[in-house]
Coordinates of C-alpha atoms in Angstrom, one line a residue:
X911 CA 0.3 0.1 0.2
X912 CA 1.6 3.7 -0.6
X913 CA 1.6 6.5 2.3
X914 CA 2.0 9.4 1.1
X915 CA 3.8 12.0 3.4
X916 CA 1.2 14.2 4.8
X917 CA 2.9 18.1 4.5
X918 CA 0.6 20.0 7.1
X919 CA 0.3 23.6 6.1
X920 CA -1.0 24.7 9.5
X921 CA 1.3 27.7 10.9
X922 CA 0.7 29.0 13.9
X923 CA -1.8 32.3 12.8
X924 CA 0.0 34.4 14.9
X925 CA 3.4 33.6 12.5
X926 CA 1.1 34.6 9.7
X927 CA 1.7 38.0 7.4
X928 CA -1.3 39.2 8.2
X929 CA -0.7 39.7 12.2
X930 CA 3.1 41.3 11.4
X931 CA 4.3 44.2 11.4
X932 CA 7.5 45.9 9.9
X933 CA 10.5 48.9 9.2
X934 CA 12.3 47.8 6.8
X935 CA 13.1 49.5 4.5
X936 CA 14.9 49.5 1.0
X937 CA 18.0 51.4 1.9
X938 CA 18.2 48.4 4.8
X939 CA 19.6 46.1 1.6
X940 CA 22.9 46.0 0.6
X941 CA 24.5 48.3 -2.0
X942 CA 24.2 46.0 -5.3
X943 CA 21.3 44.6 -3.8
X944 CA 18.9 44.0 -7.0
X945 CA 14.3 44.4 -6.5
X946 CA 12.0 43.2 -9.0
X947 CA 9.2 41.1 -10.7
X948 CA 8.8 38.8 -12.5
X949 CA 6.8 36.5 -15.1
X950 CA 7.5 34.0 -18.3
X951 CA 7.0 33.3 -21.2
X952 CA 4.0 31.3 -21.4
X953 CA 1.6 32.8 -18.8
X954 CA 2.1 36.4 -20.6
X955 CA 3.1 37.3 -24.1
X956 CA 0.6 35.8 -25.9
X957 CA 0.7 35.8 -29.8
X958 CA 0.8 31.9 -29.2
X959 CA 0.7 31.4 -33.0
X960 CA 2.4 34.7 -34.6
X961 CA 5.4 35.4 -36.1
X962 CA 7.0 31.9 -36.5
X963 CA 5.8 30.9 -32.8
X964 CA 5.7 26.6 -32.5
X965 CA 4.3 25.5 -30.1
X966 CA 5.7 23.7 -26.7
X967 CA 4.8 20.7 -24.5
X968 CA 2.8 23.8 -22.1
X969 CA 0.6 24.9 -25.4
X970 CA -0.2 21.3 -25.4
X971 CA -1.4 20.6 -22.0
X972 CA -3.5 23.3 -21.9
X973 CA -4.9 23.4 -24.9
X974 CA -5.6 19.4 -23.6
X975 CA -8.0 20.5 -20.9
X976 CA -5.9 20.3 -18.2
X977 CA -5.7 24.1 -16.1
X978 CA -9.1 25.2 -17.3
X979 CA -8.3 27.6 -20.5
X980 CA -5.1 28.6 -22.4
X981 CA -2.1 30.9 -22.7
X982 CA -2.6 31.9 -26.7
X983 CA -3.4 35.5 -26.2
X984 CA -2.3 35.7 -21.9
X985 CA -1.7 39.3 -20.8
X986 CA -1.1 39.5 -24.5
X987 CA 2.6 41.2 -23.5
X988 CA 4.3 40.6 -27.1
X989 CA 2.9 43.5 -28.0
X990 CA 2.2 45.0 -24.6
X991 CA 6.4 45.0 -24.1
X992 CA 6.8 49.2 -24.4
X993 CA 3.2 49.8 -21.7
X994 CA 4.5 47.1 -19.6
X995 CA 8.6 48.1 -19.7
X996 CA 7.3 52.1 -18.9
X997 CA 4.9 50.5 -16.0
X998 CA 8.2 48.4 -14.3
X999 CA 9.9 52.3 -14.9
X1000 CA 7.8 54.0 -12.9
X1001 CA 6.6 51.6 -10.5
X1002 CA 10.8 51.4 -9.3
X1003 CA 11.6 48.5 -11.0
X1004 CA 15.3 47.8 -10.2
X1005 CA 15.3 43.8 -12.3
X1006 CA 13.0 42.0 -14.2
X1007 CA 12.9 38.3 -14.5
X1008 CA 11.6 37.1 -18.0
X1009 CA 11.8 33.5 -19.7
X1010 CA 12.0 33.5 -23.5
X1011 CA 10.2 31.0 -25.6
X1012 CA 12.3 28.6 -27.2
X1013 CA 9.2 27.0 -29.5
X1014 CA 9.4 31.4 -30.7
X1015 CA 12.8 31.6 -31.0
X1016 CA 13.7 28.4 -32.5
X1017 CA 10.7 27.1 -33.9
X1018 CA 11.9 23.2 -35.2
X1019 CA 14.1 23.1 -32.2
X1020 CA 17.0 23.6 -33.3
X1021 CA 18.8 25.1 -36.2
X1022 CA 17.3 27.5 -38.0
X1023 CA 16.4 31.0 -35.5
X1024 CA 13.5 32.4 -35.9
X1025 CA 14.4 36.5 -37.0
X1026 CA 11.0 37.6 -36.1
X1027 CA 11.3 36.0 -32.2
X1028 CA 14.9 37.1 -32.3
X1029 CA 14.0 41.3 -33.0
X1030 CA 11.0 40.2 -30.3
X1031 CA 13.8 39.3 -27.4
X1032 CA 16.6 42.1 -28.8
X1033 CA 13.5 44.8 -29.0
X1034 CA 12.4 43.7 -25.6
X1035 CA 15.5 44.0 -24.0
X1036 CA 16.4 46.5 -25.2
X1037 CA 13.6 48.7 -24.0
X1038 CA 14.2 46.8 -20.1
X1039 CA 18.1 48.2 -20.4
X1040 CA 16.3 52.4 -21.7
X1041 CA 14.5 52.7 -19.0
X1042 CA 17.3 51.7 -16.4
X1043 CA 16.4 47.7 -15.4
X1044 CA 18.0 45.1 -15.4
X1045 CA 17.0 42.6 -17.7
X1046 CA 17.7 38.9 -15.9
X1047 CA 16.3 35.4 -18.7
X1048 CA 15.6 31.7 -17.3
X1049 CA 16.0 30.2 -20.8
X1050 CA 13.3 27.2 -19.9
X1051 CA 10.3 27.6 -17.9
X1052 CA 7.8 24.7 -18.4
X1053 CA 7.8 25.3 -22.2
X1054 CA 9.6 22.7 -23.9
X1055 CA 8.8 22.8 -27.9
X1056 CA 6.1 19.8 -28.9
X1057 CA 8.5 19.4 -31.2
X1058 CA 10.9 18.1 -29.8
X1059 CA 9.1 15.8 -27.3
X1060 CA 6.9 14.5 -30.4
X1061 CA 10.4 13.9 -31.9
X1062 CA 13.1 11.5 -29.3
X1063 CA 10.9 12.4 -26.3
X1064 CA 12.5 15.6 -24.9
X1065 CA 13.9 15.2 -21.6
X1066 CA 13.8 11.6 -21.2
X1067 CA 15.9 11.4 -24.3
X1068 CA 20.4 12.5 -23.7
X1069 CA 19.4 13.9 -26.9
X1070 CA 18.4 17.5 -25.2
X1071 CA 21.3 18.1 -24.0
X1072 CA 23.0 18.7 -26.6
X1073 CA 19.7 21.0 -28.3
X1074 CA 19.6 22.9 -24.7
X1075 CA 23.6 23.6 -25.2
X1076 CA 22.7 24.8 -28.9
X1077 CA 19.7 26.6 -27.9
X1078 CA 21.8 28.3 -24.5
X1079 CA 24.4 29.5 -27.4
X1080 CA 22.1 31.2 -29.6
X1081 CA 21.0 32.9 -26.8
X1082 CA 24.0 34.1 -24.7
X1083 CA 25.2 35.1 -28.1
X1084 CA 23.0 37.1 -29.0
X1085 CA 21.5 38.8 -25.9
X1086 CA 24.5 38.3 -23.7
X1087 CA 26.7 41.8 -24.3
X1088 CA 23.3 43.3 -22.7
X1089 CA 22.0 40.1 -20.2
X1090 CA 24.5 39.8 -17.5
X1091 CA 21.9 36.7 -15.5
X1092 CA 20.8 33.4 -16.9
X1093 CA 18.6 31.5 -15.5
X1094 CA 18.7 28.0 -16.9
X1095 CA 15.6 26.1 -16.3
X1096 CA 13.4 27.3 -13.9
X1097 CA 11.9 25.1 -10.8
X1098 CA 13.9 22.2 -12.0
X1099 CA 13.0 20.0 -8.8
X1100 CA 9.5 20.3 -9.0
X1101 CA 9.2 20.1 -13.5
X1102 CA 10.6 16.5 -13.2
X1103 CA 8.1 15.7 -10.1
X1104 CA 5.5 17.1 -11.6
X1105 CA 5.7 16.4 -14.9
X1106 CA 7.0 13.3 -14.4
X1107 CA 5.4 12.0 -12.0
X1108 CA 2.8 13.2 -11.0
X1109 CA 1.0 14.1 -14.2
X1110 CA 0.1 17.5 -13.0
X1111 CA 1.9 19.7 -15.0
X1112 CA 3.0 19.4 -18.8
X1113 CA 4.2 17.4 -20.3
X1114 CA 1.5 15.4 -18.2
X1115 CA 3.6 11.6 -17.8
X1116 CA 2.7 9.9 -15.4
X1117 CA 1.4 6.0 -14.8
X1118 CA -0.6 4.6 -11.9
X1119 CA -1.3 4.1 -9.2
X1120 CA 0.3 7.8 -8.7
X1121 CA -1.3 9.4 -11.3
X1122 CA -4.0 9.9 -14.0
X1123 CA -2.2 9.7 -17.6
X1124 CA -2.2 8.5 -20.3
X1125 CA 1.4 8.2 -20.7
X1126 CA 5.1 7.6 -18.0
X1127 CA 6.5 6.0 -15.3
X1128 CA 6.1 7.4 -12.2
X1129 CA 8.5 5.1 -11.2
X1130 CA 11.9 6.6 -13.3
X1131 CA 11.3 9.4 -15.3
X1132 CA 11.2 11.9 -12.7
X1133 CA 14.8 10.1 -11.9
X1134 CA 16.0 10.4 -15.6
X1135 CA 14.7 13.6 -16.3
X1136 CA 15.7 14.8 -13.1
X1137 CA 19.8 13.5 -13.9
X1138 CA 18.6 15.7 -17.9
X1139 CA 18.6 19.0 -16.5
X1140 CA 21.6 18.4 -14.4
X1141 CA 23.2 17.9 -17.8
X1142 CA 22.1 19.7 -19.6
X1143 CA 22.6 22.9 -17.5
X1144 CA 25.8 22.4 -16.7
X1145 CA 26.9 22.4 -19.9
X1146 CA 25.1 25.4 -21.4
X1147 CA 27.2 27.1 -17.9
X1148 CA 30.5 25.3 -19.5
X1149 CA 30.1 27.0 -22.7
X1150 CA 29.1 30.1 -21.1
X1151 CA 32.2 29.8 -19.6
X1152 CA 34.8 29.4 -21.6
X1153 CA 33.2 31.4 -24.6
X1154 CA 31.2 34.3 -22.9
X1155 CA 31.6 34.6 -19.6
X1156 CA 35.1 36.7 -19.4
X1157 CA 33.7 38.9 -21.8
X1158 CA 30.4 39.4 -21.6
X1159 CA 30.4 39.8 -17.4
X1160 CA 27.1 37.2 -16.6
X1161 CA 26.7 35.4 -14.4
X1162 CA 24.5 31.6 -14.9
X1163 CA 22.6 29.7 -12.1
X1164 CA 19.7 26.9 -11.5
X1165 CA 16.2 27.4 -10.0
X1166 CA 14.0 25.4 -7.6
X1167 CA 11.0 25.8 -5.3
X1168 CA 12.4 25.7 -2.3
X1169 CA 9.7 24.4 1.0
X1170 CA 11.0 25.5 4.2
X1171 CA 10.8 22.8 6.3
X1172 CA 9.8 21.4 10.1
X1173 CA 9.0 18.4 11.5
X1174 CA 6.1 18.5 12.9
X1175 CA 6.7 17.5 16.5
X1176 CA 10.3 17.5 18.3
X1177 CA 9.8 13.7 18.1
X1178 CA 13.0 12.8 16.5
X1179 CA 11.2 10.6 13.9
X1180 CA 10.2 13.3 12.4
X1181 CA 13.5 15.7 12.8
X1182 CA 14.7 13.0 10.7
X1183 CA 12.1 12.4 8.4
X1184 CA 12.0 16.4 7.7
X1185 CA 15.9 17.1 7.7
X1186 CA 15.5 13.8 4.9
X1187 CA 12.7 14.9 3.1
X1188 CA 14.6 18.5 2.1
X1189 CA 17.3 16.5 0.9
X1190 CA 15.4 14.5 -1.6
X1191 CA 13.1 17.9 -2.2
X1192 CA 16.4 20.4 -2.6
X1193 CA 19.2 17.6 -2.2
X1194 CA 18.4 16.2 -5.4
X1195 CA 20.0 19.0 -7.3
X1196 CA 21.8 21.1 -4.7
X1197 CA 24.0 17.5 -3.9
X1198 CA 25.2 17.2 -7.6
X1199 CA 26.0 21.0 -8.4
X1200 CA 28.4 21.2 -5.0
X1201 CA 29.7 17.5 -4.4
X1202 CA 29.4 16.0 -7.8
X1203 CA 26.7 13.3 -7.0
X1204 CA 23.4 12.9 -6.2
X1205 CA 23.0 12.2 -1.5
X1206 CA 23.9 9.2 -0.7
X1207 CA 20.5 8.9 1.2
X1208 CA 18.8 9.2 -2.6
X1209 CA 21.1 6.6 -3.9
X1210 CA 20.2 3.6 -1.5
X1211 CA 16.2 4.7 -1.2
X1212 CA 16.2 4.7 -5.2
X1213 CA 18.5 2.3 -5.5
X1214 CA 19.3 1.5 -9.6
X1215 CA 16.1 4.1 -10.4
X1216 CA 18.7 6.7 -10.5
X1217 CA 21.3 7.4 -13.1
X1218 CA 25.5 7.9 -12.3
X1219 CA 27.6 10.6 -13.2
X1220 CA 30.5 10.4 -15.4
X1221 CA 33.9 11.8 -13.6
X1222 CA 34.2 14.4 -16.6
X1223 CA 29.8 15.1 -16.3
X1224 CA 30.5 15.2 -11.7
X1225 CA 33.6 17.4 -12.5
X1226 CA 31.7 19.8 -14.9
X1227 CA 28.8 19.8 -12.8
X1228 CA 30.6 21.4 -9.6
X1229 CA 32.1 24.4 -11.7
X1230 CA 28.4 25.2 -13.4
X1231 CA 26.8 27.9 -10.8
X1232 CA 27.3 31.3 -10.4
X1233 CA 24.1 31.5 -8.2
X1234 CA 20.9 29.7 -6.7
X1235 CA 17.8 30.8 -7.7
X1236 CA 15.3 30.2 -5.9
X1237 CA 11.2 30.3 -5.4
X1238 CA 9.9 30.5 -1.8
X1239 CA 6.3 29.7 -1.6
X1240 CA 5.2 28.1 1.5
X1241 CA 6.6 26.5 5.0
X1242 CA 5.6 22.8 5.8
X1243 CA 5.6 21.0 8.6
X1244 CA 6.7 17.1 7.5
X1245 CA 5.3 14.2 10.4
X1246 CA 6.7 10.7 10.1
X1247 CA 4.6 7.6 9.3
X1248 CA 6.0 3.9 7.9
X1249 CA 6.1 2.5 4.3
X1250 CA 7.5 -0.2 3.5
X1251 CA 7.4 -0.9 -0.2
X1252 CA 10.3 -2.6 -2.2
X1253 CA 12.5 0.2 -4.2
X1254 CA 11.1 -1.4 -7.8
X1255 CA 7.9 -0.4 -6.6
X1256 CA 8.0 3.3 -5.1
X1257 CA 7.3 6.4 -6.8
X1258 CA 10.0 9.1 -5.8
X1259 CA 7.7 10.4 -2.7
X1260 CA 7.9 6.8 -2.0
X1261 CA 11.2 6.7 -1.8
X1262 CA 11.1 9.7 0.3
X1263 CA 9.5 7.6 2.8
X1264 CA 11.6 4.7 2.0
X1265 CA 11.3 2.3 5.7
X1266 CA 10.6 5.3 7.6
X1267 CA 8.0 8.4 6.8
X1268 CA 6.5 10.2 4.0
X1269 CA 5.4 13.6 3.7
X1270 CA 3.2 16.0 0.8
X1271 CA 1.0 18.3 0.8
X1272 CA -1.9 17.6 2.4
X1273 CA -4.9 20.2 4.4
X1274 CA -7.5 22.4 2.3
X1275 CA -7.1 26.2 1.6
X1276 CA -7.0 27.7 4.6
X1277 CA -4.1 25.1 5.5
X1278 CA -2.0 26.2 2.7
X1279 CA -3.0 29.8 2.8
X1280 CA -1.4 29.9 6.5
X1281 CA 1.8 27.4 5.1
X1282 CA 1.8 30.9 3.0
X1283 CA 1.8 33.4 5.2
X1284 CA 4.8 32.5 7.1
X1285 CA 7.2 34.9 6.2
X1286 CA 10.2 33.4 9.2
X1287 CA 10.6 30.4 6.2
X1288 CA 12.3 32.5 4.0
X1289 CA 14.7 33.1 6.3
X1290 CA 14.7 29.7 6.9
X1291 CA 15.4 28.1 3.7
X1292 CA 18.1 31.0 2.8
X1293 CA 19.8 29.9 6.2
X1294 CA 19.7 26.0 5.2
X1295 CA 21.6 27.1 2.1
X1296 CA 23.6 29.5 3.9
X1297 CA 24.3 26.4 6.7
X1298 CA 25.0 23.1 4.5
X1299 CA 26.1 24.4 0.6
X1300 CA 28.3 27.2 1.8
X1301 CA 26.2 30.1 1.8
X1302 CA 26.7 30.7 -2.5
X1303 CA 24.9 34.0 -4.3
X1304 CA 21.2 33.5 -4.5
X1305 CA 18.6 35.3 -6.0
X1306 CA 14.8 35.1 -4.8
X1307 CA 13.1 35.2 -7.6
X1308 CA 9.5 34.5 -7.2
X1309 CA 8.2 34.9 -3.7
X1310 CA 4.2 35.9 -4.5
X1311 CA 1.1 35.6 -2.2
X1312 CA -2.5 33.7 -4.8
X1313 CA -5.5 35.7 -4.7
X1314 CA -8.9 35.8 -6.4
X1315 CA -8.7 36.6 -9.9
X1316 CA -12.5 39.2 -9.1
X1317 CA -10.0 39.9 -6.1
X1318 CA -10.9 44.5 -5.2
X1319 CA -7.8 46.3 -6.2
X1320 CA -6.9 46.6 -2.7
X1321 CA -5.5 43.4 -2.1
X1322 CA -3.7 44.5 1.5
X1323 CA -3.3 41.2 1.8
X1324 CA -0.5 40.6 -0.6
X1325 CA 1.0 44.1 0.9
X1326 CA 1.0 42.1 4.8
X1327 CA 2.6 38.9 3.2
X1328 CA 5.3 41.1 0.4
X1329 CA 5.5 43.3 4.1
X1330 CA 6.9 40.7 6.0
X1331 CA 8.3 38.5 3.7
X1332 CA 11.1 41.1 2.9
X1333 CA 11.9 41.8 6.4
X1334 CA 12.5 37.9 6.5
X1335 CA 14.5 38.0 4.0
X1336 CA 16.3 41.2 5.6
X1337 CA 17.1 39.1 8.3
X1338 CA 19.3 36.6 6.8
X1339 CA 20.8 38.7 4.5
X1340 CA 22.0 40.9 8.5
X1341 CA 22.9 37.1 9.3
X1342 CA 24.7 36.1 7.1
X1343 CA 23.1 35.5 3.8
X1344 CA 24.7 35.6 0.1
X1345 CA 21.6 36.5 -1.4
X1346 CA 21.9 39.5 -4.0
X1347 CA 17.8 39.6 -5.2
X1348 CA 14.1 40.1 -4.5
X1349 CA 11.2 39.5 -7.4
X1350 CA 7.9 39.1 -6.6
X1351 CA 5.9 36.9 -8.4
X1352 CA 3.9 38.6 -10.7
X1353 CA 4.2 41.9 -12.7
X1354 CA 1.1 41.4 -14.3
X1355 CA -1.8 39.0 -13.6
X1356 CA -0.5 36.3 -15.7
X1357 CA -1.8 33.0 -17.2
X1358 CA -1.7 30.9 -13.7
X1359 CA -0.2 26.8 -13.7
X1360 CA -2.3 26.1 -11.8
X1361 CA -6.1 27.5 -12.4
X1362 CA -5.9 29.4 -15.0
X1363 CA -7.1 32.9 -15.0
X1364 CA -9.1 31.7 -11.5
X1365 CA -6.7 33.1 -9.9
X1366 CA -4.4 36.2 -9.7
X1367 CA -1.0 37.2 -8.7
X1368 CA -0.2 40.3 -10.1
X1369 CA 0.6 43.9 -8.7
X1370 CA -1.4 45.4 -11.6
X1371 CA -4.3 43.6 -12.9
X1372 CA -5.2 42.3 -16.2
X1373 CA -8.4 42.6 -17.6
X1374 CA -9.0 39.5 -19.9
X1375 CA -12.3 40.1 -20.4
X1376 CA -10.4 43.9 -22.2
X1377 CA -9.2 42.6 -26.3
X1378 CA -7.0 45.3 -25.2
X1379 CA -5.6 44.0 -21.8
X1380 CA -5.5 46.9 -20.3
X1381 CA -3.6 47.0 -16.8
X1382 CA -4.4 48.6 -14.0
X1383 CA -2.0 49.0 -10.7
X1384 CA -3.0 46.9 -7.2
X1385 CA -2.1 48.4 -4.0
X1386 CA 0.8 46.2 -3.4
X1387 CA 1.8 48.1 -6.9
X1388 CA 2.0 51.4 -5.1
X1389 CA 3.2 49.8 -2.1
X1390 CA 5.9 48.2 -3.9
X1391 CA 7.1 51.2 -6.0
X1392 CA 6.6 53.0 -2.6
X1393 CA 9.8 51.3 -1.0
X1394 CA 11.1 50.7 -4.1
X1395 CA 11.3 54.9 -4.4
X1396 CA 12.6 55.1 0.0
X1397 CA 9.4 56.6 0.5
X1398 CA 9.0 55.3 3.7
X1399 CA 10.1 52.4 6.4
X1400 CA 6.6 50.9 7.0
X1401 CA 3.9 49.2 6.0
X1402 CA 2.1 52.0 3.2
X1403 CA -1.6 52.1 3.5
X1404 CA -2.5 54.9 2.3
X1405 CA -4.3 54.7 -1.1
X1406 CA -4.0 58.2 -1.9
X1407 CA -0.3 58.2 -2.7
X1408 CA 0.7 60.8 -4.8
X1409 CA 2.5 58.2 -7.1
X1410 CA -0.3 57.2 -9.5
X1411 CA 1.4 54.5 -12.6
X1412 CA -1.0 54.8 -15.5
X1413 CA -3.1 52.7 -16.9
X1414 CA -3.3 50.3 -20.4

């Protein structure tokens, strides 16, 4: 019988952002620290079949009814990028994180570059630079070209390493004179688990009893895909360091979604399970990047399912990152519980629980919101990296708070969430964390991977019912602008501020 590890997201109300007040200010952060916001290509660009772009696995996933809507038009960022950059400037953003659509730039996945796609990204980057905003670029945000998935299975095939490296080479060559911050793969750990283990992300691969998909193998595929993620990342990073870094003076990193994990009780079992779960979720990628191999505890649990690195690959991995991108949304509590399923019958989650316990998300909306309103967890995550992985440079590349898409423009809960998490971030930096940037998710409302257009994270509302996709500033946009422009040092609640972003 399969046993799920229970990640209880019930955080005490007294610790939530709703009850927090803060005196954090922009000027409290070190010189060179960058504040920004972000989105990704499929979630905001739209123009899905315009100017030579071909479908990605995310297009296919959405069009098969897995989300509730599609990104065919999304926020229409492809046509409204100048207006959006003007809004960024008025807001005071110092950096903007976005992703490049591989299938827009190279429609066949390899080979000929699409001149229209190249022109769009050049224009967008130039627009950011001309407004004094640092471009932070992600190469892959869940949107592998569908043609490569169809041709050889995409990330399941080692051929993907060469194709990804060639794609990265085009980006470094064409944009690297203006882009100094490169992230190879977004949420590599969750992409592998969700896309190939549970089937809740593109390309929706899984097997019973772990998920309901038309094809896949939940027991093996997440490990194979993660292995190819690491090899593709290190190959692209090696190329950048060899051919471009000395001249372009940029940096390259990999992004992970990281939970702050706490034992549900002070029992030895819960404490041990928490450490084990953190190793599986974070150490799965960080151990190879820092030490050149997967964690021993994972190899023991997964056995032959886990691929091996050659000595050359191991060495290349250990020199492949200048920073780590961290997406932080929630704190979770881990509880112990027995599981004795044989390795060949276990998926990734079962391997975490092997011979001891299990964990996974449990609880309804209230407990999820409690977990997201645990700002101390951000400091905990950054401390974990400092203590376990040599305090690498870190960009917090996503942190956000969801609200219903039809909610009022007065998104005070999001403001309180932002304010409390910035205080937690400052505590971590003052305690020695080598964190160098923070990006809210998201700048404008977007087509969300979970829920489509039913929930929103944006600082700016997008009217998806309006053909023009007009933008409207929320209270959080005004607050963040006030923070970035150093106009105060407390939670900003005056909605009659002299700063009034224009509406497009």
